[in-house]
Amino acid sequence: MDYEILKFIWWLLIGVLLVGFAIMDGHDMGVGTLLPFVGKTDEERRAIINTVAPHWDGNQVWFITAGGAIFAAWPMIYASAFSGFYWAMMAVLWAMFFRPVGFDYRSKLSNPTWRKTWDWGIFVGSFIPPVIFGVAFGNLLLGVPFEYTQSLNPVYSGSFWALLNPFALLCGVVASAMVTFHGAIYLMHRTKDPIYSRAQSWMTISGLVTVVCFTLAGIWVAFGIDGYRITSVVNLAASPDPLTKEVVRETGAWLANYQRWPLIILVPVLGYVGILGALWLAKKGKTFAAFFVSALGITGVIGTAGVSMFPFMMPSSSHLASSLTVWDSSSSHFTLFVMLIAVVIFMPLIVLYTRWAYSIMRGKVTTAYIRENKHSVY
């Protein structure tokens, strides 16, 4: 298999892993975000937790796998991003610590203060990560202040607070509202009134916020942000070396791919159709279908950033030539090929196991069930 084809395949596969994380662990985080607001009593909150308790830790493996795949397939991206976004990544990890501890410890004691404290801990561990991931995507569209020396050592010149700029924060709102919307639909599917009705209200609000903010971000990208464009000839099969190309910044450059390949306009359209379609289906009570349509919406929203930036993955705002692309920051041909074989073997097994696990744990979780199982773990 040609080296450039392998590079493109791994661009797609890591996109699949990131989307899989947003869909599978995203609905868990959405449920955790809604926990203090949708659950009014301890029994209701226990019912909410039990909708995701059997699966959340398995779904989090998508995040770990995506990080590992980036390390193996795009080592230069991994090195530059995890050093430049170090404090942001640490904030994600610190926040995520609250989820497993909260799930395991909140029901150890019957003290109301103890349980409410851990409920807010679960909220923190569910709300903060998608916000920071959205902020990170926003900064990628803006460009990250880093550069490579002649010996290809990355040097980051930005700060944590500079990441919290208005456009990036808007992207954080999109990400948070999107996973909250997805989690609210899942909560509707797994519960009954009064939790169902409250989740439906939050589903409507978060769905509309997602659509409005996604639209605002798109307008901002089209008219208010300088995108990146390669002006030199690129050897698609070359070994990793970002400094061999020439790059310029231009207003509207992130829209160039839609002129070059018109069919990719279907990606942002999928985002709108998925979110609005899921909103309509959930309102009709068709929550099972709504969950899958919502997943398509998430695919469209995240995919829009990917196809708009392609082939750029981590543009540099301080030294344009240091920008990392699909073609000049990948691992060797052998590494990508061996990893592809592993994916072909194990990815179907993971998907089949996940489907089986969800089919076993299907059904409604009610407060009556919680009363009958007072001594359950969660």
mmCIF file of C-alpha atoms in Angstrom:
data_model
loop_
_atom_site.group_PDB
_atom_site.id
_atom_site.type_symbol
_atom_site.label_atom_id
_atom_site.label_comp_id
_atom_site.label_asym_id
_atom_site.label_seq_id
_atom_site.Cartn_x
_atom_site.Cartn_y
_atom_site.Cartn_z
ATOM 1 C CA MET A 1 0.000 0.000 0.000
ATOM 2 C CA ASP A 2 1.359 3.438 -0.957
ATOM 3 C CA TYR A 3 2.698 5.605 1.855
ATOM 4 C CA GLU A 4 0.453 8.582 1.009
ATOM 5 C CA ILE A 5 -2.627 6.337 1.031
ATOM 6 C CA LEU A 6 -1.670 5.019 4.464
ATOM 7 C CA LYS A 7 -1.280 8.579 5.729
ATOM 8 C CA PHE A 8 -4.764 9.452 4.499
ATOM 9 C CA ILE A 9 -6.268 6.265 5.951
ATOM 10 C CA TRP A 10 -4.836 7.105 9.357
ATOM 11 C CA TRP A 11 -6.218 10.629 9.126
ATOM 12 C CA LEU A 12 -9.623 8.991 8.667
ATOM 13 C CA LEU A 13 -9.092 6.377 11.381
ATOM 14 C CA ILE A 14 -8.019 8.843 14.062
ATOM 15 C CA GLY A 15 -11.015 10.931 13.085
ATOM 16 C CA VAL A 16 -13.156 7.828 13.667
ATOM 17 C CA LEU A 17 -11.583 7.335 17.109
ATOM 18 C CA LEU A 18 -12.215 10.962 18.099
ATOM 19 C CA VAL A 19 -15.804 10.767 16.861
ATOM 20 C CA GLY A 20 -16.236 7.429 18.642
ATOM 21 C CA PHE A 21 -15.023 9.009 21.868
ATOM 22 C CA ALA A 22 -17.430 11.932 21.444
ATOM 23 C CA ILE A 23 -20.362 9.600 20.789
ATOM 24 C CA MET A 24 -19.713 6.832 23.309
ATOM 25 C CA ASP A 25 -18.085 8.650 26.220
ATOM 26 C CA GLY A 26 -19.858 11.843 25.170
ATOM 27 C CA HIS A 27 -23.283 10.605 26.197
ATOM 28 C CA ASP A 28 -21.832 9.464 29.541
ATOM 29 C CA MET A 29 -20.412 12.959 30.066
ATOM 30 C CA GLY A 30 -23.700 14.476 28.971
ATOM 31 C CA VAL A 31 -25.545 12.430 31.586
ATOM 32 C CA GLY A 32 -22.990 13.432 34.231
ATOM 33 C CA THR A 33 -23.378 17.099 33.272
ATOM 34 C CA LEU A 34 -27.149 16.860 33.735
ATOM 35 C CA LEU A 35 -26.980 14.861 36.987
ATOM 36 C CA PRO A 36 -27.365 17.751 39.508
ATOM 37 C CA PHE A 37 -30.100 19.419 37.454
ATOM 38 C CA VAL A 38 -32.281 16.553 36.232
ATOM 39 C CA GLY A 39 -32.144 14.471 39.434
ATOM 40 C CA LYS A 40 -34.027 16.197 42.266
ATOM 41 C CA THR A 41 -33.886 13.404 44.842
ATOM 42 C CA ASP A 42 -31.200 10.900 45.791
ATOM 43 C CA GLU A 43 -33.187 8.053 44.232
ATOM 44 C CA GLU A 44 -33.525 9.959 40.970
ATOM 45 C CA ARG A 45 -29.814 10.720 40.890
ATOM 46 C CA ARG A 46 -28.997 7.081 41.562
ATOM 47 C CA ALA A 47 -31.285 6.099 38.691
ATOM 48 C CA ILE A 48 -29.486 8.567 36.416
ATOM 49 C CA ILE A 49 -26.059 7.229 37.425
ATOM 50 C CA ASN A 50 -27.191 3.647 36.845
ATOM 51 C CA THR A 51 -28.051 4.411 33.214
ATOM 52 C CA VAL A 52 -24.342 4.859 32.446
ATOM 53 C CA ALA A 53 -22.682 2.940 35.298
ATOM 54 C CA PRO A 54 -22.248 -0.364 33.400
ATOM 55 C CA HIS A 55 -20.556 1.276 30.397
ATOM 56 C CA TRP A 56 -18.813 4.546 31.220
ATOM 57 C CA ASP A 57 -15.391 3.046 31.981
ATOM 58 C CA GLY A 58 -15.431 0.961 28.811
ATOM 59 C CA ASN A 59 -16.433 3.993 26.745
ATOM 60 C CA GLN A 60 -13.531 5.966 28.180
ATOM 61 C CA VAL A 61 -11.202 3.521 26.417
ATOM 62 C CA TRP A 62 -12.005 5.398 23.187
ATOM 63 C CA PHE A 63 -10.178 8.401 24.659
ATOM 64 C CA ILE A 64 -7.173 6.297 25.673
ATOM 65 C CA THR A 65 -7.077 4.559 22.287
ATOM 66 C CA ALA A 66 -7.259 7.871 20.423
ATOM 67 C CA GLY A 67 -4.348 9.232 22.471
ATOM 68 C CA GLY A 68 -2.325 6.087 21.829
ATOM 69 C CA ALA A 69 -3.103 6.168 18.113
ATOM 70 C CA ILE A 70 -2.007 9.808 17.850
ATOM 71 C CA PHE A 71 1.235 8.911 19.642
ATOM 72 C CA ALA A 72 1.943 6.036 17.249
ATOM 73 C CA ALA A 73 0.636 7.454 13.946
ATOM 74 C CA TRP A 74 1.441 11.145 14.413
ATOM 75 C CA PRO A 75 4.338 11.406 16.898
ATOM 76 C CA MET A 76 5.094 15.004 15.927
ATOM 77 C CA ILE A 77 1.482 16.001 16.589
ATOM 78 C CA TYR A 78 1.577 14.202 19.919
ATOM 79 C CA ALA A 79 4.824 15.879 20.973
ATOM 80 C CA SER A 80 3.757 19.373 19.913
ATOM 81 C CA ALA A 81 0.158 19.221 21.148
ATOM 82 C CA PHE A 82 0.838 17.585 24.495
ATOM 83 C CA SER A 83 3.595 20.074 25.259
ATOM 84 C CA GLY A 84 1.749 23.142 23.973
ATOM 85 C CA PHE A 85 -1.573 22.124 25.515
ATOM 86 C CA TYR A 86 0.061 20.625 28.616
ATOM 87 C CA TRP A 87 -1.923 22.512 31.263
ATOM 88 C CA ALA A 88 -5.143 22.113 29.312
ATOM 89 C CA MET A 89 -4.587 18.348 29.093
ATOM 90 C CA MET A 90 -3.767 18.222 32.801
ATOM 91 C CA ALA A 91 -6.998 20.084 33.535
ATOM 92 C CA VAL A 92 -8.887 17.433 31.559
ATOM 93 C CA LEU A 93 -7.216 14.603 33.477
ATOM 94 C CA TRP A 94 -7.720 16.265 36.857
ATOM 95 C CA ALA A 95 -11.395 16.819 36.066
ATOM 96 C CA MET A 96 -11.852 13.248 34.839
ATOM 97 C CA PHE A 97 -10.516 11.928 38.149
ATOM 98 C CA PHE A 98 -13.793 12.997 39.742
ATOM 99 C CA ARG A 99 -15.897 10.637 37.632
ATOM 100 C CA PRO A 100 -14.606 7.216 38.710
ATOM 101 C CA VAL A 101 -14.171 8.346 42.296
ATOM 102 C CA GLY A 102 -17.618 9.924 42.315
ATOM 103 C CA PHE A 103 -19.310 6.843 40.860
ATOM 104 C CA ASP A 104 -17.609 4.525 43.335
ATOM 105 C CA TYR A 105 -17.815 6.599 46.518
ATOM 106 C CA ARG A 106 -21.065 8.603 46.418
ATOM 107 C CA SER A 107 -23.213 5.686 47.645
ATOM 108 C CA LYS A 108 -20.740 4.414 50.246
ATOM 109 C CA LEU A 109 -22.380 6.673 52.834
ATOM 110 C CA SER A 110 -26.040 7.683 53.132
ATOM 111 C CA ASN A 111 -25.186 11.201 54.307
ATOM 112 C CA PRO A 112 -26.957 13.698 51.964
ATOM 113 C CA THR A 113 -24.085 16.204 52.033
ATOM 114 C CA TRP A 114 -21.603 13.469 51.137
ATOM 115 C CA ARG A 115 -23.687 12.346 48.164
ATOM 116 C CA LYS A 116 -24.415 15.852 46.860
ATOM 117 C CA THR A 117 -20.705 16.678 47.025
ATOM 118 C CA TRP A 118 -19.843 13.678 44.872
ATOM 119 C CA ASP A 119 -22.721 14.484 42.504
ATOM 120 C CA TRP A 120 -21.099 17.854 41.816
ATOM 121 C CA GLY A 121 -17.752 16.080 41.468
ATOM 122 C CA ILE A 122 -19.288 13.894 38.742
ATOM 123 C CA PHE A 123 -20.619 17.082 37.132
ATOM 124 C CA VAL A 124 -17.122 18.637 37.105
ATOM 125 C CA GLY A 125 -15.601 15.458 35.625
ATOM 126 C CA SER A 126 -18.258 15.404 32.913
ATOM 127 C CA PHE A 127 -18.615 19.104 32.056
ATOM 128 C CA ILE A 128 -15.001 20.315 31.906
ATOM 129 C CA PRO A 129 -13.426 17.764 29.466
ATOM 130 C CA PRO A 130 -15.717 18.471 26.478
ATOM 131 C CA VAL A 131 -15.345 22.216 27.029
ATOM 132 C CA ILE A 132 -11.543 21.939 26.951
ATOM 133 C CA PHE A 133 -11.602 19.618 23.932
ATOM 134 C CA GLY A 134 -13.773 22.165 22.116
ATOM 135 C CA VAL A 135 -11.390 24.960 23.108
ATOM 136 C CA ALA A 136 -8.497 22.883 21.751
ATOM 137 C CA PHE A 137 -10.235 22.433 18.379
ATOM 138 C CA GLY A 138 -10.912 26.169 18.282
ATOM 139 C CA ASN A 139 -7.236 26.928 18.809
ATOM 140 C CA LEU A 140 -6.256 24.494 16.065
ATOM 141 C CA LEU A 141 -8.425 26.465 13.633
ATOM 142 C CA LEU A 142 -6.795 29.699 14.799
ATOM 143 C CA GLY A 143 -3.256 28.306 14.773
ATOM 144 C CA VAL A 144 -0.988 27.385 17.651
ATOM 145 C CA PRO A 145 2.140 29.415 18.552
ATOM 146 C CA PHE A 146 4.920 26.864 18.092
ATOM 147 C CA GLU A 147 7.815 26.299 15.744
ATOM 148 C CA TYR A 148 10.393 23.661 14.887
ATOM 149 C CA THR A 149 14.115 24.216 15.053
ATOM 150 C CA GLN A 150 16.400 22.918 12.292
ATOM 151 C CA SER A 151 16.880 19.766 14.378
ATOM 152 C CA LEU A 152 13.059 19.368 14.468
ATOM 153 C CA ASN A 153 12.651 20.147 18.168
ATOM 154 C CA PRO A 154 9.292 21.809 18.869
ATOM 155 C CA VAL A 155 9.315 25.123 20.750
ATOM 156 C CA TYR A 156 5.988 26.378 22.151
ATOM 157 C CA SER A 157 5.689 30.116 22.829
ATOM 158 C CA GLY A 158 2.068 30.406 23.987
ATOM 159 C CA SER A 159 0.404 30.263 27.397
ATOM 160 C CA PHE A 160 -2.574 28.477 28.929
ATOM 161 C CA TRP A 161 -4.618 31.668 29.271
ATOM 162 C CA ALA A 162 -4.057 32.576 25.623
ATOM 163 C CA LEU A 163 -5.942 29.403 24.720
ATOM 164 C CA LEU A 164 -9.080 30.856 26.315
ATOM 165 C CA ASN A 165 -9.805 33.306 23.508
ATOM 166 C CA PRO A 166 -13.381 34.169 22.387
ATOM 167 C CA PHE A 167 -13.504 31.903 19.321
ATOM 168 C CA ALA A 168 -12.042 28.919 21.187
ATOM 169 C CA LEU A 169 -14.523 29.428 24.039
ATOM 170 C CA LEU A 170 -17.356 29.448 21.494
ATOM 171 C CA CYS A 171 -16.075 26.087 20.218
ATOM 172 C CA GLY A 172 -16.036 24.906 23.839
ATOM 173 C CA VAL A 173 -19.716 25.841 24.140
ATOM 174 C CA VAL A 174 -20.472 23.877 20.956
ATOM 175 C CA ALA A 175 -18.713 20.784 22.315
ATOM 176 C CA SER A 176 -20.334 20.981 25.760
ATOM 177 C CA ALA A 177 -23.836 21.606 24.398
ATOM 178 C CA MET A 178 -23.415 18.815 21.835
ATOM 179 C CA VAL A 179 -22.517 16.101 24.354
ATOM 180 C CA THR A 180 -25.152 17.387 26.806
ATOM 181 C CA PHE A 181 -27.732 17.081 24.025
ATOM 182 C CA HIS A 182 -26.529 13.558 23.252
ATOM 183 C CA GLY A 183 -26.591 12.590 26.934
ATOM 184 C CA ALA A 184 -30.083 14.032 27.420
ATOM 185 C CA ILE A 185 -31.433 11.854 24.597
ATOM 186 C CA TYR A 186 -29.779 8.787 26.127
ATOM 187 C CA LEU A 187 -31.274 9.697 29.510
ATOM 188 C CA MET A 188 -34.720 9.993 27.936
ATOM 189 C CA HIS A 189 -34.279 6.560 26.380
ATOM 190 C CA ARG A 190 -33.277 4.899 29.663
ATOM 191 C CA THR A 191 -35.632 6.574 32.184
ATOM 192 C CA LYS A 192 -39.270 7.453 32.850
ATOM 193 C CA ASP A 193 -41.024 10.515 34.240
ATOM 194 C CA PRO A 194 -40.213 12.761 36.010
ATOM 195 C CA ILE A 195 -36.581 12.297 34.916
ATOM 196 C CA TYR A 196 -37.701 11.839 31.305
ATOM 197 C CA SER A 197 -39.521 15.184 31.170
ATOM 198 C CA ARG A 198 -36.669 17.121 32.745
ATOM 199 C CA ALA A 199 -34.158 15.481 30.398
ATOM 200 C CA GLN A 200 -36.392 16.432 27.465
ATOM 201 C CA SER A 201 -36.315 20.086 28.492
ATOM 202 C CA TRP A 202 -32.518 20.076 28.704
ATOM 203 C CA MET A 203 -32.368 18.192 25.410
ATOM 204 C CA THR A 204 -34.287 20.975 23.681
ATOM 205 C CA ILE A 205 -32.155 23.751 25.172
ATOM 206 C CA SER A 206 -28.787 22.072 24.515
ATOM 207 C CA GLY A 207 -29.796 21.039 20.984
ATOM 208 C CA LEU A 208 -30.735 24.591 20.022
ATOM 209 C CA VAL A 209 -27.573 25.977 21.643
ATOM 210 C CA THR A 210 -25.498 23.499 19.616
ATOM 211 C CA VAL A 211 -27.087 24.533 16.314
ATOM 212 C CA VAL A 212 -26.862 28.274 17.007
ATOM 213 C CA CYS A 213 -23.260 28.197 18.248
ATOM 214 C CA PHE A 214 -22.146 25.830 15.457
ATOM 215 C CA THR A 215 -23.592 28.327 12.971
ATOM 216 C CA LEU A 216 -21.871 31.279 14.656
ATOM 217 C CA ALA A 217 -18.556 29.403 14.653
ATOM 218 C CA GLY A 218 -18.949 28.660 10.941
ATOM 219 C CA ILE A 219 -19.621 32.318 10.118
ATOM 220 C CA TRP A 220 -16.624 33.325 12.250
ATOM 221 C CA VAL A 221 -14.367 30.864 10.412
ATOM 222 C CA ALA A 222 -15.603 32.081 7.009
ATOM 223 C CA PHE A 223 -15.250 35.819 7.597
ATOM 224 C CA GLY A 224 -13.216 36.443 10.728
ATOM 225 C CA ILE A 225 -10.384 33.908 10.807
ATOM 226 C CA ASP A 226 -7.343 33.559 8.565
ATOM 227 C CA GLY A 227 -6.939 29.990 7.416
ATOM 228 C CA TYR A 228 -3.783 28.282 6.152
ATOM 229 C CA ARG A 229 -2.777 27.228 2.657
ATOM 230 C CA ILE A 230 0.270 25.388 1.283
ATOM 231 C CA THR A 231 1.848 27.266 -1.632
ATOM 232 C CA SER A 232 4.742 24.938 -2.468
ATOM 233 C CA VAL A 233 4.797 21.528 -4.112
ATOM 234 C CA VAL A 234 4.275 18.766 -1.540
ATOM 235 C CA ASN A 235 5.761 15.299 -1.788
ATOM 236 C CA LEU A 236 2.933 13.190 -0.361
ATOM 237 C CA ALA A 237 5.205 10.197 0.221
ATOM 238 C CA ALA A 238 8.062 12.090 1.876
ATOM 239 C CA SER A 239 9.461 11.314 5.321
ATOM 240 C CA PRO A 240 8.314 13.550 8.202
ATOM 241 C CA ASP A 241 9.773 17.056 7.898
ATOM 242 C CA PRO A 242 7.374 20.013 8.136
ATOM 243 C CA LEU A 243 10.043 22.599 7.297
ATOM 244 C CA THR A 244 10.231 21.619 3.608
ATOM 245 C CA LYS A 245 7.012 23.412 2.615
ATOM 246 C CA GLU A 246 5.791 26.999 2.277
ATOM 247 C CA VAL A 247 2.568 28.146 3.945
ATOM 248 C CA VAL A 248 0.535 31.364 3.845
ATOM 249 C CA ARG A 249 -2.412 32.646 5.881
ATOM 250 C CA GLU A 250 -5.501 33.921 4.082
ATOM 251 C CA THR A 251 -9.005 34.929 5.081
ATOM 252 C CA GLY A 252 -11.416 32.218 3.999
ATOM 253 C CA ALA A 253 -8.668 29.642 3.390
ATOM 254 C CA TRP A 254 -10.520 27.115 5.567
ATOM 255 C CA LEU A 255 -13.314 27.170 2.958
ATOM 256 C CA ALA A 256 -11.027 26.280 0.029
ATOM 257 C CA ASN A 257 -11.590 22.541 0.365
ATOM 258 C CA TYR A 258 -15.315 23.001 -0.245
ATOM 259 C CA GLN A 259 -14.510 24.576 -3.615
ATOM 260 C CA ARG A 260 -11.964 21.883 -4.423
ATOM 261 C CA TRP A 261 -14.195 18.963 -3.398
ATOM 262 C CA PRO A 262 -17.814 20.221 -3.386
ATOM 263 C CA LEU A 263 -19.252 16.977 -2.016
ATOM 264 C CA ILE A 264 -17.658 17.512 1.388
ATOM 265 C CA ILE A 265 -20.323 20.164 2.036
ATOM 266 C CA LEU A 266 -22.377 17.115 3.055
ATOM 267 C CA VAL A 267 -20.269 16.894 6.240
ATOM 268 C CA PRO A 268 -21.520 20.147 7.860
ATOM 269 C CA VAL A 269 -24.985 19.428 6.427
ATOM 270 C CA LEU A 270 -24.856 16.108 8.299
ATOM 271 C CA GLY A 271 -24.139 18.070 11.480
ATOM 272 C CA TYR A 272 -27.275 20.169 11.069
ATOM 273 C CA VAL A 273 -29.503 17.314 9.878
ATOM 274 C CA GLY A 274 -28.280 15.053 12.684
ATOM 275 C CA ILE A 275 -28.826 17.525 15.535
ATOM 276 C CA LEU A 276 -32.150 18.873 14.254
ATOM 277 C CA GLY A 277 -33.346 15.409 13.242
ATOM 278 C CA ALA A 278 -32.496 13.975 16.656
ATOM 279 C CA LEU A 279 -34.288 16.905 18.300
ATOM 280 C CA TRP A 280 -37.425 16.205 16.274
ATOM 281 C CA LEU A 281 -37.312 12.432 16.857
ATOM 282 C CA ALA A 282 -36.761 12.840 20.614
ATOM 283 C CA LYS A 283 -39.728 15.233 20.785
ATOM 284 C CA LYS A 284 -41.807 12.497 19.126
ATOM 285 C CA GLY A 285 -40.653 9.993 21.763
ATOM 286 C CA LYS A 286 -38.518 7.994 19.308
ATOM 287 C CA THR A 287 -35.479 8.148 21.568
ATOM 288 C CA PHE A 288 -33.710 5.052 20.209
ATOM 289 C CA ALA A 289 -33.629 6.456 16.683
ATOM 290 C CA ALA A 290 -32.852 9.928 18.041
ATOM 291 C CA PHE A 291 -29.723 8.640 19.764
ATOM 292 C CA PHE A 292 -28.288 7.276 16.508
ATOM 293 C CA VAL A 293 -29.266 10.370 14.526
ATOM 294 C CA SER A 294 -27.621 12.500 17.225
ATOM 295 C CA ALA A 295 -24.463 10.410 16.750
ATOM 296 C CA LEU A 296 -24.565 11.309 13.042
ATOM 297 C CA GLY A 297 -24.870 14.957 14.038
ATOM 298 C CA ILE A 298 -21.780 14.678 16.242
ATOM 299 C CA THR A 299 -19.947 13.059 13.327
ATOM 300 C CA GLY A 300 -20.889 15.988 11.118
ATOM 301 C CA VAL A 301 -19.877 18.664 13.627
ATOM 302 C CA ILE A 302 -16.455 17.158 14.359
ATOM 303 C CA GLY A 303 -15.975 16.135 10.740
ATOM 304 C CA THR A 304 -16.566 19.727 9.620
ATOM 305 C CA ALA A 305 -13.431 20.841 11.469
ATOM 306 C CA GLY A 306 -11.472 17.940 9.971
ATOM 307 C CA VAL A 307 -12.430 18.443 6.323
ATOM 308 C CA SER A 308 -12.099 22.234 6.581
ATOM 309 C CA MET A 309 -8.521 22.026 7.871
ATOM 310 C CA PHE A 310 -7.318 19.126 5.707
ATOM 311 C CA PRO A 311 -4.437 18.487 5.173
ATOM 312 C CA PHE A 312 -3.490 20.668 8.157
ATOM 313 C CA MET A 313 -3.749 19.104 11.591
ATOM 314 C CA MET A 314 -1.852 21.566 13.783
ATOM 315 C CA PRO A 315 -1.149 24.882 12.044
ATOM 316 C CA SER A 316 1.542 27.127 13.493
ATOM 317 C CA SER A 317 0.662 30.782 13.985
ATOM 318 C CA SER A 318 4.207 31.848 14.882
ATOM 319 C CA HIS A 319 6.168 30.050 12.132
ATOM 320 C CA LEU A 320 3.926 29.081 9.236
ATOM 321 C CA ALA A 321 6.285 26.489 7.740
ATOM 322 C CA SER A 322 6.263 24.544 11.019
ATOM 323 C CA SER A 323 2.573 23.763 10.553
ATOM 324 C CA LEU A 324 1.947 20.035 10.790
ATOM 325 C CA THR A 325 -0.034 18.310 8.059
ATOM 326 C CA VAL A 326 -1.131 14.796 7.187
ATOM 327 C CA TRP A 327 1.743 14.515 4.711
ATOM 328 C CA ASP A 328 4.722 15.645 6.804
ATOM 329 C CA SER A 329 4.090 14.505 10.397
ATOM 330 C CA SER A 330 3.147 10.816 10.156
ATOM 331 C CA SER A 331 5.079 7.783 11.331
ATOM 332 C CA SER A 332 6.949 5.491 8.963
ATOM 333 C CA HIS A 333 5.273 3.407 6.287
ATOM 334 C CA PHE A 334 5.952 0.203 8.253
ATOM 335 C CA THR A 335 4.465 1.589 11.480
ATOM 336 C CA LEU A 336 1.286 2.788 9.799
ATOM 337 C CA PHE A 337 0.849 -0.522 7.960
ATOM 338 C CA VAL A 338 1.282 -2.689 11.076
ATOM 339 C CA MET A 339 -1.128 -0.460 13.005
ATOM 340 C CA LEU A 340 -3.657 -0.763 10.175
ATOM 341 C CA ILE A 341 -3.563 -4.562 10.422
ATOM 342 C CA ALA A 342 -4.207 -4.319 14.168
ATOM 343 C CA VAL A 343 -7.181 -2.010 13.568
ATOM 344 C CA VAL A 344 -8.685 -4.307 10.936
ATOM 345 C CA ILE A 345 -8.534 -7.222 13.400
ATOM 346 C CA PHE A 346 -9.519 -5.598 16.689
ATOM 347 C CA MET A 347 -11.869 -2.737 15.805
ATOM 348 C CA PRO A 348 -14.729 -5.025 14.672
ATOM 349 C CA LEU A 349 -14.323 -7.070 17.867
ATOM 350 C CA ILE A 350 -14.580 -3.935 20.014
ATOM 351 C CA VAL A 351 -17.682 -2.743 18.165
ATOM 352 C CA LEU A 352 -19.358 -6.152 18.452
ATOM 353 C CA TYR A 353 -18.544 -6.401 22.167
ATOM 354 C CA THR A 354 -19.898 -2.890 22.788
ATOM 355 C CA ARG A 355 -23.111 -3.728 20.961
ATOM 356 C CA TRP A 356 -23.514 -6.913 23.010
ATOM 357 C CA ALA A 357 -22.873 -5.077 26.309
ATOM 358 C CA TYR A 358 -25.490 -2.427 25.549
ATOM 359 C CA SER A 359 -28.038 -5.037 24.475
ATOM 360 C CA ILE A 360 -27.594 -6.880 27.788
ATOM 361 C CA MET A 361 -27.993 -3.699 29.857
ATOM 362 C CA ARG A 362 -30.904 -2.242 27.909
ATOM 363 C CA GLY A 363 -34.185 -1.203 29.491
ATOM 364 C CA LYS A 364 -35.500 1.552 31.718
ATOM 365 C CA VAL A 365 -33.894 2.464 35.029
ATOM 366 C CA THR A 366 -36.529 3.767 37.444
ATOM 367 C CA THR A 367 -36.672 5.012 41.027
ATOM 368 C CA ALA A 368 -38.740 1.913 41.841
ATOM 369 C CA TYR A 369 -35.814 -0.240 40.728
ATOM 370 C CA ILE A 370 -33.483 1.808 42.924
ATOM 371 C CA ARG A 371 -35.766 1.331 45.955
ATOM 372 C CA GLU A 372 -35.803 -2.416 45.352
ATOM 373 C CA ASN A 373 -32.003 -2.502 45.109
ATOM 374 C CA LYS A 374 -30.930 -0.178 47.905
ATOM 375 C CA HIS A 375 -27.678 -2.014 48.455
ATOM 376 C CA SER A 376 -26.436 -1.881 44.855
ATOM 377 C CA VAL A 377 -22.992 -0.358 44.241
ATOM 378 C CA TYR A 378 -24.265 2.874 42.664
#
